[in-house]
mmCIF file of C-alpha atoms and ligand atoms in Angstrom:
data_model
loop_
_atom_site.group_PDB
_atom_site.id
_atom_site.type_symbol
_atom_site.label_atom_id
_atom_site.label_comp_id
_atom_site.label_asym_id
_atom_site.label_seq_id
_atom_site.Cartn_x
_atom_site.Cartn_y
_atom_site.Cartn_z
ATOM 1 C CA UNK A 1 0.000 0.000 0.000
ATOM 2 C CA UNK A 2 1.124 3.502 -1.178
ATOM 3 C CA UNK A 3 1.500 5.778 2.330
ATOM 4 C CA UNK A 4 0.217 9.028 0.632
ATOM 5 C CA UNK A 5 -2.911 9.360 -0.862
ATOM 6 C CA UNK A 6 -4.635 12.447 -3.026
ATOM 7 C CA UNK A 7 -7.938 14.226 -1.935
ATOM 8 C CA UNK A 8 -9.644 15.891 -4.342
ATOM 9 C CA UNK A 9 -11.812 18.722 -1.979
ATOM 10 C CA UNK A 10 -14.091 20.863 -2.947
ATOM 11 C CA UNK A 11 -13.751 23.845 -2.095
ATOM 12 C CA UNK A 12 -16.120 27.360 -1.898
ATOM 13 C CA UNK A 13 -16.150 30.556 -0.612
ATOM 14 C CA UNK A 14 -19.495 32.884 -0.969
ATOM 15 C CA UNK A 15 -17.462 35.560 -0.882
ATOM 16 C CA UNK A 16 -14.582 34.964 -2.913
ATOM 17 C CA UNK A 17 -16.498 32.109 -5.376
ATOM 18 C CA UNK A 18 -19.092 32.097 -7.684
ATOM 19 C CA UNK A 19 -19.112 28.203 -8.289
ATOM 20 C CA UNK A 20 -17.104 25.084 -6.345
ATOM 21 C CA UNK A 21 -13.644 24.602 -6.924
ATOM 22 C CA UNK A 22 -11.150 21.926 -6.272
ATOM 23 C CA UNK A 23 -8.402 21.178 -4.056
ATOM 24 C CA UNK A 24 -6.057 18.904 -4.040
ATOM 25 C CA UNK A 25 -4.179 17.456 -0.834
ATOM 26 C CA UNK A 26 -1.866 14.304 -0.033
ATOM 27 C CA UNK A 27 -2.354 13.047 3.065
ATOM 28 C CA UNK A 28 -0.782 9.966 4.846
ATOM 29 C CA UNK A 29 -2.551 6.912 3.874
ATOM 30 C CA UNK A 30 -3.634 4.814 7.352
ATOM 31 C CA UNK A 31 -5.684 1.562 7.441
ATOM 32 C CA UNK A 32 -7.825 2.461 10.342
ATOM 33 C CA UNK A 33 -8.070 6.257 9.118
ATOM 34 C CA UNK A 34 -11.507 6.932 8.242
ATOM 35 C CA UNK A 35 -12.187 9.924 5.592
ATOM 36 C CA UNK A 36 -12.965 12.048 8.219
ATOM 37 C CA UNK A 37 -9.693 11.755 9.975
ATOM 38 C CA UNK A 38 -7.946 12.855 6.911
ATOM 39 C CA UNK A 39 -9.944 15.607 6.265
ATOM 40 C CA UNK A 40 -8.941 16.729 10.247
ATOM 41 C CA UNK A 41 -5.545 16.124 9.215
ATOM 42 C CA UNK A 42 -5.650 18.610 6.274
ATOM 43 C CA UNK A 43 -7.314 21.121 9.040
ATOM 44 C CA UNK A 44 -4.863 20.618 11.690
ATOM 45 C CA UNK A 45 -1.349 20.470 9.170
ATOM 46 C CA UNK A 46 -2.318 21.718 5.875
ATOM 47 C CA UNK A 47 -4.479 24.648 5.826
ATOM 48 C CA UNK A 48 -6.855 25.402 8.598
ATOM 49 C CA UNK A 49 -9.368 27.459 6.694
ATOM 50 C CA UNK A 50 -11.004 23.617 5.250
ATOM 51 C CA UNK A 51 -14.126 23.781 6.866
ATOM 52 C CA UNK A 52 -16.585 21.117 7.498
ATOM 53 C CA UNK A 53 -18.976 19.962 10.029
ATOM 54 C CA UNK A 54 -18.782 16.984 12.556
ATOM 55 C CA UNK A 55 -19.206 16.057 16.131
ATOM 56 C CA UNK A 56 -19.390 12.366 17.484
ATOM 57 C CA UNK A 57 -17.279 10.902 14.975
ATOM 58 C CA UNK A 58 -18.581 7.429 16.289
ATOM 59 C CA UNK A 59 -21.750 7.712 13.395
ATOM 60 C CA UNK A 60 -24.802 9.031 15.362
ATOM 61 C CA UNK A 61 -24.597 12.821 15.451
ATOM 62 C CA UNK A 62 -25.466 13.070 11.734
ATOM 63 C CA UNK A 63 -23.161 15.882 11.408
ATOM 64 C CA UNK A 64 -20.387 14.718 8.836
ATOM 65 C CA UNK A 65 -22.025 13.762 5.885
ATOM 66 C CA UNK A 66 -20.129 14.391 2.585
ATOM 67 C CA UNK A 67 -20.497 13.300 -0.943
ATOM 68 C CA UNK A 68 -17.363 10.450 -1.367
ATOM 69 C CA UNK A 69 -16.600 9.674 -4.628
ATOM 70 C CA UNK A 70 -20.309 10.967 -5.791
ATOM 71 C CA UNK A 71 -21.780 8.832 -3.229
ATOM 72 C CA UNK A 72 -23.689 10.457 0.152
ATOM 73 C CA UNK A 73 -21.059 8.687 3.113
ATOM 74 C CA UNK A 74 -20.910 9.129 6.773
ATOM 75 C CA UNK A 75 -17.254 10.872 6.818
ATOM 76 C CA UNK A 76 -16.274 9.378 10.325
ATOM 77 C CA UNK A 77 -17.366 5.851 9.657
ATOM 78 C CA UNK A 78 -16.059 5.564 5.897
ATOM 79 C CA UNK A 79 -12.447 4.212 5.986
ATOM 80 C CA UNK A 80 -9.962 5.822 3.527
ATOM 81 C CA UNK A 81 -7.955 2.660 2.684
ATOM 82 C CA UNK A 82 -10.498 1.422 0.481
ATOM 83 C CA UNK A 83 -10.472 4.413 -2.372
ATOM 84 C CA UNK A 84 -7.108 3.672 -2.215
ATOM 85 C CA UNK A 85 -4.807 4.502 -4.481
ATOM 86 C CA UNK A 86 -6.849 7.081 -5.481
ATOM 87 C CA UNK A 87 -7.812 10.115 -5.985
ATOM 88 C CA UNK A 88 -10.906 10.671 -3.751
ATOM 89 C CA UNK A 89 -12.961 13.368 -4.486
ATOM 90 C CA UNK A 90 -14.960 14.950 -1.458
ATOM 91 C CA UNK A 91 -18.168 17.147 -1.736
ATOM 92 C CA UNK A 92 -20.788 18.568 -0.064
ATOM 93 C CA UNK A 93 -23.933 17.072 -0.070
ATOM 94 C CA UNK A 94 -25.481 17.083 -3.188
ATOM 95 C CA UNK A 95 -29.219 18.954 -3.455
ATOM 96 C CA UNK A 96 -28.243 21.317 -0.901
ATOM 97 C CA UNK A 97 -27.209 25.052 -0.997
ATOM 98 C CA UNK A 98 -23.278 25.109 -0.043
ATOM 99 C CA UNK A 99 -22.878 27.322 2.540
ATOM 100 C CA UNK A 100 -18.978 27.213 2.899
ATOM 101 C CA UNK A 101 -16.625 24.290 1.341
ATOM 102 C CA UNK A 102 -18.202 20.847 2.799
ATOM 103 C CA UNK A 103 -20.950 22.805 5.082
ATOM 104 C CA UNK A 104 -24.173 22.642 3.261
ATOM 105 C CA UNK A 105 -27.386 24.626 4.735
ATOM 106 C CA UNK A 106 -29.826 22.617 5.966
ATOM 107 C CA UNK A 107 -32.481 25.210 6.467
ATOM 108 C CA UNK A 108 -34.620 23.535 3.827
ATOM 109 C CA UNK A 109 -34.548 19.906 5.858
ATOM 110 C CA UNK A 110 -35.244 21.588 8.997
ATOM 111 C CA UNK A 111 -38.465 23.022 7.860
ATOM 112 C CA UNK A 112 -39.862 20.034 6.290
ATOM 113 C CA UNK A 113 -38.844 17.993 9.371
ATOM 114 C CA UNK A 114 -41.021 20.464 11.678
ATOM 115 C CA UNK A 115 -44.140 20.606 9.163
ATOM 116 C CA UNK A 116 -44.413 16.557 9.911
ATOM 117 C CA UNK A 117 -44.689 16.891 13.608
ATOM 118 C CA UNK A 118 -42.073 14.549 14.298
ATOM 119 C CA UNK A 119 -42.791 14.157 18.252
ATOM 120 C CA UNK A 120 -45.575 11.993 19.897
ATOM 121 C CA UNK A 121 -48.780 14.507 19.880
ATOM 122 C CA UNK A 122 -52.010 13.622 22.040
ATOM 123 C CA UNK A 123 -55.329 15.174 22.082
ATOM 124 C CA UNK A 124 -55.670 16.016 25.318
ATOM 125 C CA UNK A 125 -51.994 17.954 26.514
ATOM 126 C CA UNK A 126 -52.322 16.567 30.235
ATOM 127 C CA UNK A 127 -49.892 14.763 31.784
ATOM 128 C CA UNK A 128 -51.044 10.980 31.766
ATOM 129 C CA UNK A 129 -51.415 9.521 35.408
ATOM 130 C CA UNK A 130 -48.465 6.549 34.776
ATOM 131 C CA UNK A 131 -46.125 6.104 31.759
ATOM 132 C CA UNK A 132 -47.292 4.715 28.682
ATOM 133 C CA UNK A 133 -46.619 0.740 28.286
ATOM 134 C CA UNK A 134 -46.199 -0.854 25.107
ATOM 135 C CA UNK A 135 -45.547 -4.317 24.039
ATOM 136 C CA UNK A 136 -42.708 -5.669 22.042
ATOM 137 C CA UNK A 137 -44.818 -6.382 18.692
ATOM 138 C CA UNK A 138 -46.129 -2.474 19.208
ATOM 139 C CA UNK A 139 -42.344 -1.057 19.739
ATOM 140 C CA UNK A 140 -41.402 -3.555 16.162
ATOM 141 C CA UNK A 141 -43.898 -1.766 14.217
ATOM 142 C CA UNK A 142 -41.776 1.550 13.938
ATOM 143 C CA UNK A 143 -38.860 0.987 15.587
ATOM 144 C CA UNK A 144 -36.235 1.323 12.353
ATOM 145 C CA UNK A 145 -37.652 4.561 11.893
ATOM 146 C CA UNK A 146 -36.651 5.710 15.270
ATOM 147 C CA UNK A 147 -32.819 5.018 14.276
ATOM 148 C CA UNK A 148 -32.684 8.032 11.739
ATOM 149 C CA UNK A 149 -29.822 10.131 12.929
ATOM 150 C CA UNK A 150 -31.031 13.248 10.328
ATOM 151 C CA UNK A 151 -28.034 13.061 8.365
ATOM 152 C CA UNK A 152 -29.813 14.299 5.295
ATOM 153 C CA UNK A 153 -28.172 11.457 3.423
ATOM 154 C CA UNK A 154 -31.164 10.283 2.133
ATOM 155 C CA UNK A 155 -31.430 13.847 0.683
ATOM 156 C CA UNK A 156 -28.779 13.565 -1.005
ATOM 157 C CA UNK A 157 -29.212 10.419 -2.779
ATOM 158 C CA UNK A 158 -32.892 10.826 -3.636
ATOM 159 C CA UNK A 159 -33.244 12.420 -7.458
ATOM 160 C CA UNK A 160 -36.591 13.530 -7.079
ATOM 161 C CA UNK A 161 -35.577 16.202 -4.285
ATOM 162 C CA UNK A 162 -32.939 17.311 -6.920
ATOM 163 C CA UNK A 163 -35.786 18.046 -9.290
ATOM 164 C CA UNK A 164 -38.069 19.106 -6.658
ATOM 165 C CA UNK A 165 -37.287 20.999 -3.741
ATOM 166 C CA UNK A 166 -40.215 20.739 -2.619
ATOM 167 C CA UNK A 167 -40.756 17.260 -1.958
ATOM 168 C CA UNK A 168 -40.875 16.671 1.705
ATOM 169 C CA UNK A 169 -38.667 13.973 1.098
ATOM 170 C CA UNK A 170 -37.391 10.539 2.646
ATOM 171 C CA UNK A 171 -36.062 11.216 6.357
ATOM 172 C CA UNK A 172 -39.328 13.561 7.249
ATOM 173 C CA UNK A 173 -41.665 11.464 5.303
ATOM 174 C CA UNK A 174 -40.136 7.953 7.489
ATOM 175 C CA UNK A 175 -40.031 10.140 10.590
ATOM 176 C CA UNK A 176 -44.273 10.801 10.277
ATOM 177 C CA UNK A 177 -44.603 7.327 10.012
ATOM 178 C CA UNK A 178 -42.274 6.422 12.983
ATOM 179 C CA UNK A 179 -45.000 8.556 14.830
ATOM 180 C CA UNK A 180 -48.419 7.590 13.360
ATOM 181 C CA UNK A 181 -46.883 3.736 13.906
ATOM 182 C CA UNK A 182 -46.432 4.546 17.386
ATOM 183 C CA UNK A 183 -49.130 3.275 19.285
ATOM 184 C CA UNK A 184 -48.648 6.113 21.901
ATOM 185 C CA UNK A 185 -49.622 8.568 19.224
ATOM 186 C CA UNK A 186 -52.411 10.238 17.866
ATOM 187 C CA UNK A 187 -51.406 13.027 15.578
ATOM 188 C CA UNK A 188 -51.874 10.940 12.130
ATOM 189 C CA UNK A 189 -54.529 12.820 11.279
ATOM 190 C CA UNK A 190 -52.958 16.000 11.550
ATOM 191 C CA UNK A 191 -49.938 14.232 9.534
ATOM 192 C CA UNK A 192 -52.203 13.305 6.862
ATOM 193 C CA UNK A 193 -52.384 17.148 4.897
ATOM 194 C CA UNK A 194 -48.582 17.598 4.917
ATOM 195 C CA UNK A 195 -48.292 13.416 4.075
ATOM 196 C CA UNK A 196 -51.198 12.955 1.359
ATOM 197 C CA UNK A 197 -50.267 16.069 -0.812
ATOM 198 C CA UNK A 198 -48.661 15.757 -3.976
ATOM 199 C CA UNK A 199 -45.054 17.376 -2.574
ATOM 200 C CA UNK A 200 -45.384 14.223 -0.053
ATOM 201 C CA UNK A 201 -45.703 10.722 -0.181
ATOM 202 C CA UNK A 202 -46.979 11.414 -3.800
ATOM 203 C CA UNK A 203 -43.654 12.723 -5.554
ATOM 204 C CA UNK A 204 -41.725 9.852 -4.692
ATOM 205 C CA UNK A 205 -41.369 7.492 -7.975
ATOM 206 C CA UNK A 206 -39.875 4.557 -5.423
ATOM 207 C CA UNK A 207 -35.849 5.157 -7.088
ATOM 208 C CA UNK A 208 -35.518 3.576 -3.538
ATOM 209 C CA UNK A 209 -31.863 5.283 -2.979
ATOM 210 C CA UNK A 210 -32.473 6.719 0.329
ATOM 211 C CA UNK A 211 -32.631 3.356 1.625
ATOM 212 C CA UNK A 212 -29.202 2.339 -0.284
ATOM 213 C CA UNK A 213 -27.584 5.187 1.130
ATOM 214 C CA UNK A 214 -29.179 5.517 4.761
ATOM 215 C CA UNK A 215 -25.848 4.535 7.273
ATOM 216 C CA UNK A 216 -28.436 3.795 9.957
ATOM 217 C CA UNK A 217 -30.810 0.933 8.386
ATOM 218 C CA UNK A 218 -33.684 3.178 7.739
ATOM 219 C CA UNK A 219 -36.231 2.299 5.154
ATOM 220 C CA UNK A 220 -37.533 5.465 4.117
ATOM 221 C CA UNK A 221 -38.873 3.883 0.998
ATOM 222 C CA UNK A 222 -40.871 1.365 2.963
ATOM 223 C CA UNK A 223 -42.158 3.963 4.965
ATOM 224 C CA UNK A 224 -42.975 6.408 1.995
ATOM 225 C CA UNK A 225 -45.218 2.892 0.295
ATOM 226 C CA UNK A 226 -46.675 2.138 3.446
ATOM 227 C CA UNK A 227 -48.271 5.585 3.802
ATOM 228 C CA UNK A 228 -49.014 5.677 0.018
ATOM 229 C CA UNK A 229 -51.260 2.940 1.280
ATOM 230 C CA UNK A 230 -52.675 4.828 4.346
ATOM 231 C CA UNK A 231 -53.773 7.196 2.375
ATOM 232 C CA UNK A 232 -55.285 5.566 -0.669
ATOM 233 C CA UNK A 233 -57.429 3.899 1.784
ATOM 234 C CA UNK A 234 -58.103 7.819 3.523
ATOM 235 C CA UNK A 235 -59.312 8.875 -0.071
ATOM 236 C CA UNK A 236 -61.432 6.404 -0.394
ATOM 237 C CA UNK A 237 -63.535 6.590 2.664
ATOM 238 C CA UNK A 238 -63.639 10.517 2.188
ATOM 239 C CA UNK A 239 -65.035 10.271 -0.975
ATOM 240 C CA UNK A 240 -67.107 7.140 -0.914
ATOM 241 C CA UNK A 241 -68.702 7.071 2.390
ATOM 242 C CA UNK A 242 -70.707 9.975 3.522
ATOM 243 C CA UNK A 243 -69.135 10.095 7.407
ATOM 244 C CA UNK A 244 -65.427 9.564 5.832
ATOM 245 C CA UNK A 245 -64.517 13.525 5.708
ATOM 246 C CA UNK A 246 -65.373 13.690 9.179
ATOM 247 C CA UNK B 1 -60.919 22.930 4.689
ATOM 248 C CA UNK B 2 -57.692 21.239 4.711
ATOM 249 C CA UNK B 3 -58.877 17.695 2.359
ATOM 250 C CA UNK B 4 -59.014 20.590 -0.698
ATOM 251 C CA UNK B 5 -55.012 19.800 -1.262
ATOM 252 C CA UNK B 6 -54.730 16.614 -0.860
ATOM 253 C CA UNK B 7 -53.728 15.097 -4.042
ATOM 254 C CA UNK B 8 -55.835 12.877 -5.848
ATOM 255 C CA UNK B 9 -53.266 10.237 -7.097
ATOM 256 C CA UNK B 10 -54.493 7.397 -4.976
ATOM 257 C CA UNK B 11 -57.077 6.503 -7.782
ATOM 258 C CA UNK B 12 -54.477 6.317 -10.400
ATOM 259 C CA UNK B 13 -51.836 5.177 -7.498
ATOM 260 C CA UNK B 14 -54.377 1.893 -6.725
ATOM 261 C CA UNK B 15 -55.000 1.027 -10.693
ATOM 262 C CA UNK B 16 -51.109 1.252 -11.134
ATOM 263 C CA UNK B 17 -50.793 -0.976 -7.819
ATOM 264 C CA UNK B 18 -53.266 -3.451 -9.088
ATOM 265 C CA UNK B 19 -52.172 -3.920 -12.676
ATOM 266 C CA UNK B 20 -48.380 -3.867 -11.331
ATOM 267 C CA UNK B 21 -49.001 -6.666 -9.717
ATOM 268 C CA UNK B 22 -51.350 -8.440 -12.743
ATOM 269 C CA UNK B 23 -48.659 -7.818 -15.188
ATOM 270 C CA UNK B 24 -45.961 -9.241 -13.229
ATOM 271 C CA UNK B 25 -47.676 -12.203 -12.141
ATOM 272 C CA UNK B 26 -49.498 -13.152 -15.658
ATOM 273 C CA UNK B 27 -46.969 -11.482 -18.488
ATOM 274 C CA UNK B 28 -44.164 -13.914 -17.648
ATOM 275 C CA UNK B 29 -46.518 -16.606 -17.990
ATOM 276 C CA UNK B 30 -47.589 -15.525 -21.244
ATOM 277 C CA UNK B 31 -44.447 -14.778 -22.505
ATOM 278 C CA UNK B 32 -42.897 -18.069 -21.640
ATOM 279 C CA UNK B 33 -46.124 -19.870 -23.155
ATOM 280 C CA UNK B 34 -45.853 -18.040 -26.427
ATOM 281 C CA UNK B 35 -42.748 -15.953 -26.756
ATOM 282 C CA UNK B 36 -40.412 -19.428 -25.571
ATOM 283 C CA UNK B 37 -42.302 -22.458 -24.962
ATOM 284 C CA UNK B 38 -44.305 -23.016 -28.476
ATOM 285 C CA UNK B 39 -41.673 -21.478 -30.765
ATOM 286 C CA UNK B 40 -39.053 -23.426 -29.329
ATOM 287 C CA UNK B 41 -41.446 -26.802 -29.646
ATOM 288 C CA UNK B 42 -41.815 -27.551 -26.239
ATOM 289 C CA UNK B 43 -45.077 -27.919 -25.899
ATOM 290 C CA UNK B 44 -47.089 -28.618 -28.889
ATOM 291 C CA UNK B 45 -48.580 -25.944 -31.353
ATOM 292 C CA UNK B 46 -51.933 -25.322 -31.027
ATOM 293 C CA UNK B 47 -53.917 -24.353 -34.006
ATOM 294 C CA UNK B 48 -55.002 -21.259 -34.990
ATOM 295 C CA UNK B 49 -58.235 -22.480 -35.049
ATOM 296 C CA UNK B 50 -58.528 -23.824 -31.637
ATOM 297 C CA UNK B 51 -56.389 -20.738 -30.415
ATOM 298 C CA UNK B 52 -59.631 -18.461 -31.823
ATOM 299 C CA UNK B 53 -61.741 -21.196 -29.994
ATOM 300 C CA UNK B 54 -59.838 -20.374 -26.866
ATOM 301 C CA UNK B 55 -60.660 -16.568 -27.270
ATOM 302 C CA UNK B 56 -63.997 -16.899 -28.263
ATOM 303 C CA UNK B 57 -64.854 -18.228 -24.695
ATOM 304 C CA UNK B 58 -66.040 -15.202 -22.692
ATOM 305 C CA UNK B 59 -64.062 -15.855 -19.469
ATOM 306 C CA UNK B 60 -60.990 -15.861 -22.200
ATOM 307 C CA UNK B 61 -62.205 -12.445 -22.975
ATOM 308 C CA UNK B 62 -63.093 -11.345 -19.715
ATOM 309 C CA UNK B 63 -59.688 -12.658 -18.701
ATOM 310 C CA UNK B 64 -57.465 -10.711 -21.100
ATOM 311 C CA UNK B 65 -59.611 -7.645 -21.199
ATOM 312 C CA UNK B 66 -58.971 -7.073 -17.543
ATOM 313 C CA UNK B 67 -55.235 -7.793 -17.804
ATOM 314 C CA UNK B 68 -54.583 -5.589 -21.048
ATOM 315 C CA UNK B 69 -56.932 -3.084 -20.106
ATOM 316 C CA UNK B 70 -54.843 -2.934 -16.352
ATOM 317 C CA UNK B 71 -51.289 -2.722 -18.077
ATOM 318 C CA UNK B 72 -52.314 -0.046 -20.162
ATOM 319 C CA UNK B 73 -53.150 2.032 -17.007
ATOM 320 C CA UNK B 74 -50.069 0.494 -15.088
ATOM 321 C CA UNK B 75 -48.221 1.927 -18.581
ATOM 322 C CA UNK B 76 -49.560 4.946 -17.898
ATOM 323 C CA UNK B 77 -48.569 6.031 -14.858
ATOM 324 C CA UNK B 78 -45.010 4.762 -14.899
ATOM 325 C CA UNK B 79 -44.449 6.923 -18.418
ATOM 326 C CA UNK B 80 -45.496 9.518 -16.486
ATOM 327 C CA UNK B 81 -43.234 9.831 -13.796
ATOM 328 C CA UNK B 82 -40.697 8.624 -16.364
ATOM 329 C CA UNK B 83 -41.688 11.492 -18.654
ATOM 330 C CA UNK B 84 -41.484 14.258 -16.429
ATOM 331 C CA UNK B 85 -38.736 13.552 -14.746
ATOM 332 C CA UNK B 86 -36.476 12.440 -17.017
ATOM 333 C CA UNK B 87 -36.947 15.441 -19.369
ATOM 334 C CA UNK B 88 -38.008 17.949 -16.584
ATOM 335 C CA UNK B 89 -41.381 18.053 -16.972
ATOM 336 C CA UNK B 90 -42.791 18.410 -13.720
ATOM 337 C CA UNK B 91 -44.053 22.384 -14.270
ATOM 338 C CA UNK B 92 -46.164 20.697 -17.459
ATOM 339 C CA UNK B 93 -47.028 17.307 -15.397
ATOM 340 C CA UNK B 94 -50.894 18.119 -16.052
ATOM 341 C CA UNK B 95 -50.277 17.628 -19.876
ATOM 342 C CA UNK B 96 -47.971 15.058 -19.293
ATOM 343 C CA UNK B 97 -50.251 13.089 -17.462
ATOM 344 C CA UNK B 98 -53.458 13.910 -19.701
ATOM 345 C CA UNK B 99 -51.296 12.699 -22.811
ATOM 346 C CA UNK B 100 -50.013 9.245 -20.852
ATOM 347 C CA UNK B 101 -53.925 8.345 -19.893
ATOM 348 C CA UNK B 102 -55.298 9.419 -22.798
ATOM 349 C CA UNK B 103 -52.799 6.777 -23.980
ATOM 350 C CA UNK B 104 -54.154 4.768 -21.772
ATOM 351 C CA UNK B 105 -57.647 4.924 -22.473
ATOM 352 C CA UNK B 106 -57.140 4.633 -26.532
ATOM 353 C CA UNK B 107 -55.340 1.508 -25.861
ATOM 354 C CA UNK B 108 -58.120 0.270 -23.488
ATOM 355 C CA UNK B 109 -60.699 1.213 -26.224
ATOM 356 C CA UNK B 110 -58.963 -0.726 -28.565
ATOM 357 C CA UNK B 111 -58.487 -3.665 -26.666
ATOM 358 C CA UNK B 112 -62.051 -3.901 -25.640
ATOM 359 C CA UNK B 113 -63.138 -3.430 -29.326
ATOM 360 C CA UNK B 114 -60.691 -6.381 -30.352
ATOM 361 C CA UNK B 115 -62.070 -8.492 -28.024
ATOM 362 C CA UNK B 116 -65.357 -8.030 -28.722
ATOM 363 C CA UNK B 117 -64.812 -8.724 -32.471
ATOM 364 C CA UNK B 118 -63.233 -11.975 -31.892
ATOM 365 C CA UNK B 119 -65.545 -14.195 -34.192
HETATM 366 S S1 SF4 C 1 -33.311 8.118 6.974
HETATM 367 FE FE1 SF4 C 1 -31.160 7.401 7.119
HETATM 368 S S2 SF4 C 1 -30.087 8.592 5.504
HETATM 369 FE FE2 SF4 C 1 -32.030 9.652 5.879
HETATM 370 S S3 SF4 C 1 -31.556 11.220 7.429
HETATM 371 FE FE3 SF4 C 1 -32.281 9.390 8.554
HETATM 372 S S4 SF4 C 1 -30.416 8.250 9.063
HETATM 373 FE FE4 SF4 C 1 -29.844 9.723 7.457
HETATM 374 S S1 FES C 2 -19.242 12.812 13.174
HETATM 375 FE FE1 FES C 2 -21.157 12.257 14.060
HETATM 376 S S2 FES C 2 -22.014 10.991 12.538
HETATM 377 FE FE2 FES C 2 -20.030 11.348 11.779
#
């Protein structure tokens, strides 16, 4: 094995750039370096001004997510070795405005992510006397949804948000059915006009890359067919049965 | 009232979900029948005149009708999506999708009127 390898980084600066450029950097090639840890090593010896975002570097902050060689990769849980020899070309997440080099703005996911109501919501706001109990076959029905760490990977990999920024997309679409599977909750129907319009559950043409992509085991897809479902069967009874809109 | 933007794709959604599922469970069947097995002498070669016999029946009819009439629709939708994203179409995806079931519906017209004229 070589001991250098190239990086290939892009780079952008809103007020020095009008488009992404490239970088190139040789860094030490390590077997248990992951792509993250060269990228820190091009920070800490080469030239501090690389910026990029990451936290936990143990995959479950969400934070590091980078395009690797045109695919959507969890930076600190990637290893290096095996783009070897290389080059390796590193980019910020693709569908996303770049807000400096490998830091995207994730504005746009936030505000999806709120319109689905991604917490448990109950009719009534009081405090229930005891804690909620729920058996092992009721925690199975949405559980892999609860795993999604946000890393917008899904995002990234999904080429209907590229046409359509509007789509609500995979990670906010899977996180409103983590909650309406969750037999503590009772905000589906509230779900339902953010789920059942066409930017929703509807845009998706099942490409079925977020669930490639997702580092965490999430089946967004599943999620997004399973609610396609859901509300097939909701159209129906509002329009066939005269109680159904109520 | 908040129902007013909901889309209305589950009808076409639940046609394209049915005949999905017809085409991929009867097509093969028919290909490997007549596309593979007969050409290739397999099985034996049926006559054209008992093949027309076979039509004729109306559960034949019935049968095929449903199945060609479903793939259309199942056709249909998939060009669709196919359509408008592939050449960035979505701003026009009302044309788009009037042209693909208008497709659709020719191709169901004609099937039913084929079937129907089988002597
Ligand atoms: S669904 Fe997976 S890829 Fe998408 S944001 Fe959640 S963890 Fe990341
Ligand atoms: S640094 Fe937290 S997920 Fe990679």
């Amino acid at each position: 094995m070589a001991d250098t390898i190239i990086l290939e980084v892009a780079r952008f600066s809103p007020e020095r750039d009008s488009q992404i450029g490239y970088q190139t950097f040789e860094v030490p090639l390590r077997s248990d370096w992951m792509v993250l840890d060269a990228l820190n090593y091009i920070k800490d010896n080469i030239d501090g001004s690389l910026t990029f975002r990451w936290s936990c570097r143990m995959g479950i902050c969400g934070s590091c997510g980078m395009m690797v060689n045109g695919v959507p990769k969890l930076t600190c849980e990637t290893l290096i070795a095996q783009f070897a020899p290389g080059p390796v070309r590193i980019e910020p997440l693709e569908h996303f405005p770049v807000v400096k080099d490998l830091v995207i703005d994730m504005d746009v996911f936030l505000e999806k992510l709120q319109k689905v109501r991604p917490w448990i919501v109950r009719k009534d706001d009081r405090l229930p006397a005891r804690e909620f109990l729920q058996t092992p076959a009721q925690l199975e029905a949405f559980h892999q949804y609860s795993l999604c760490i946000n890393c917008m990977l899904c995002y990234a990999a999904c080429p209907v948000f590229g046409l359509d920024q509007d789509f609500v997309g995979p990670a906010a679409l899977a996180l409103a059915e983590r909650y309406n599977l969750d037999s503590r909750d009772q905000g589906a129907p509230e779900r339902t006009d953010v789920l059942s319009q066409h930017d929703g559950i509807w845009d998706c043409t099942v490409v079925g890359e977020c669930s490639t992509v997702c580092p965490k085991g999430v089946d967004p897809s599943l999620a997004i067919q399973q609610y396609k479902l859901t509300a097939t069967k909701e159209w129906f009874k509002t329009w066939l049965l005269p109680w159904g809109n109520k | 009232m908040a129902t007013l933007n909901r889309s209305n794709r589950p009808l076409p959604w639940m046609v394209f979900g049915v005949g999905g599922f017809l085409v991929a469970f009867f097509f093969p069947v028919h290909i490997f029948i007549y596309g593979i097995a007969l050409p290739l002498g397999w099985l034996p070669t049926p006559s054209y005149r008992s093949t027309l016999e076979l039509v004729h029946y109306p559960i034949t009819r019935i049968y095929l009708g449903i199945l060609l009439v479903m793939a259309f629709w199942h056709a249909a939708y998939r060009l669709r999506d196919t359509v408008c994203d592939a050449f960035a179409m979505r701003q026009v995806d009302t044309i788009v999708a009037a042209a693909c079931f208008a497709f659709a519906l020719a191709g169901s017209i004609a099937t039913i009127v084929a079937l129907w004229a089988v002597p």
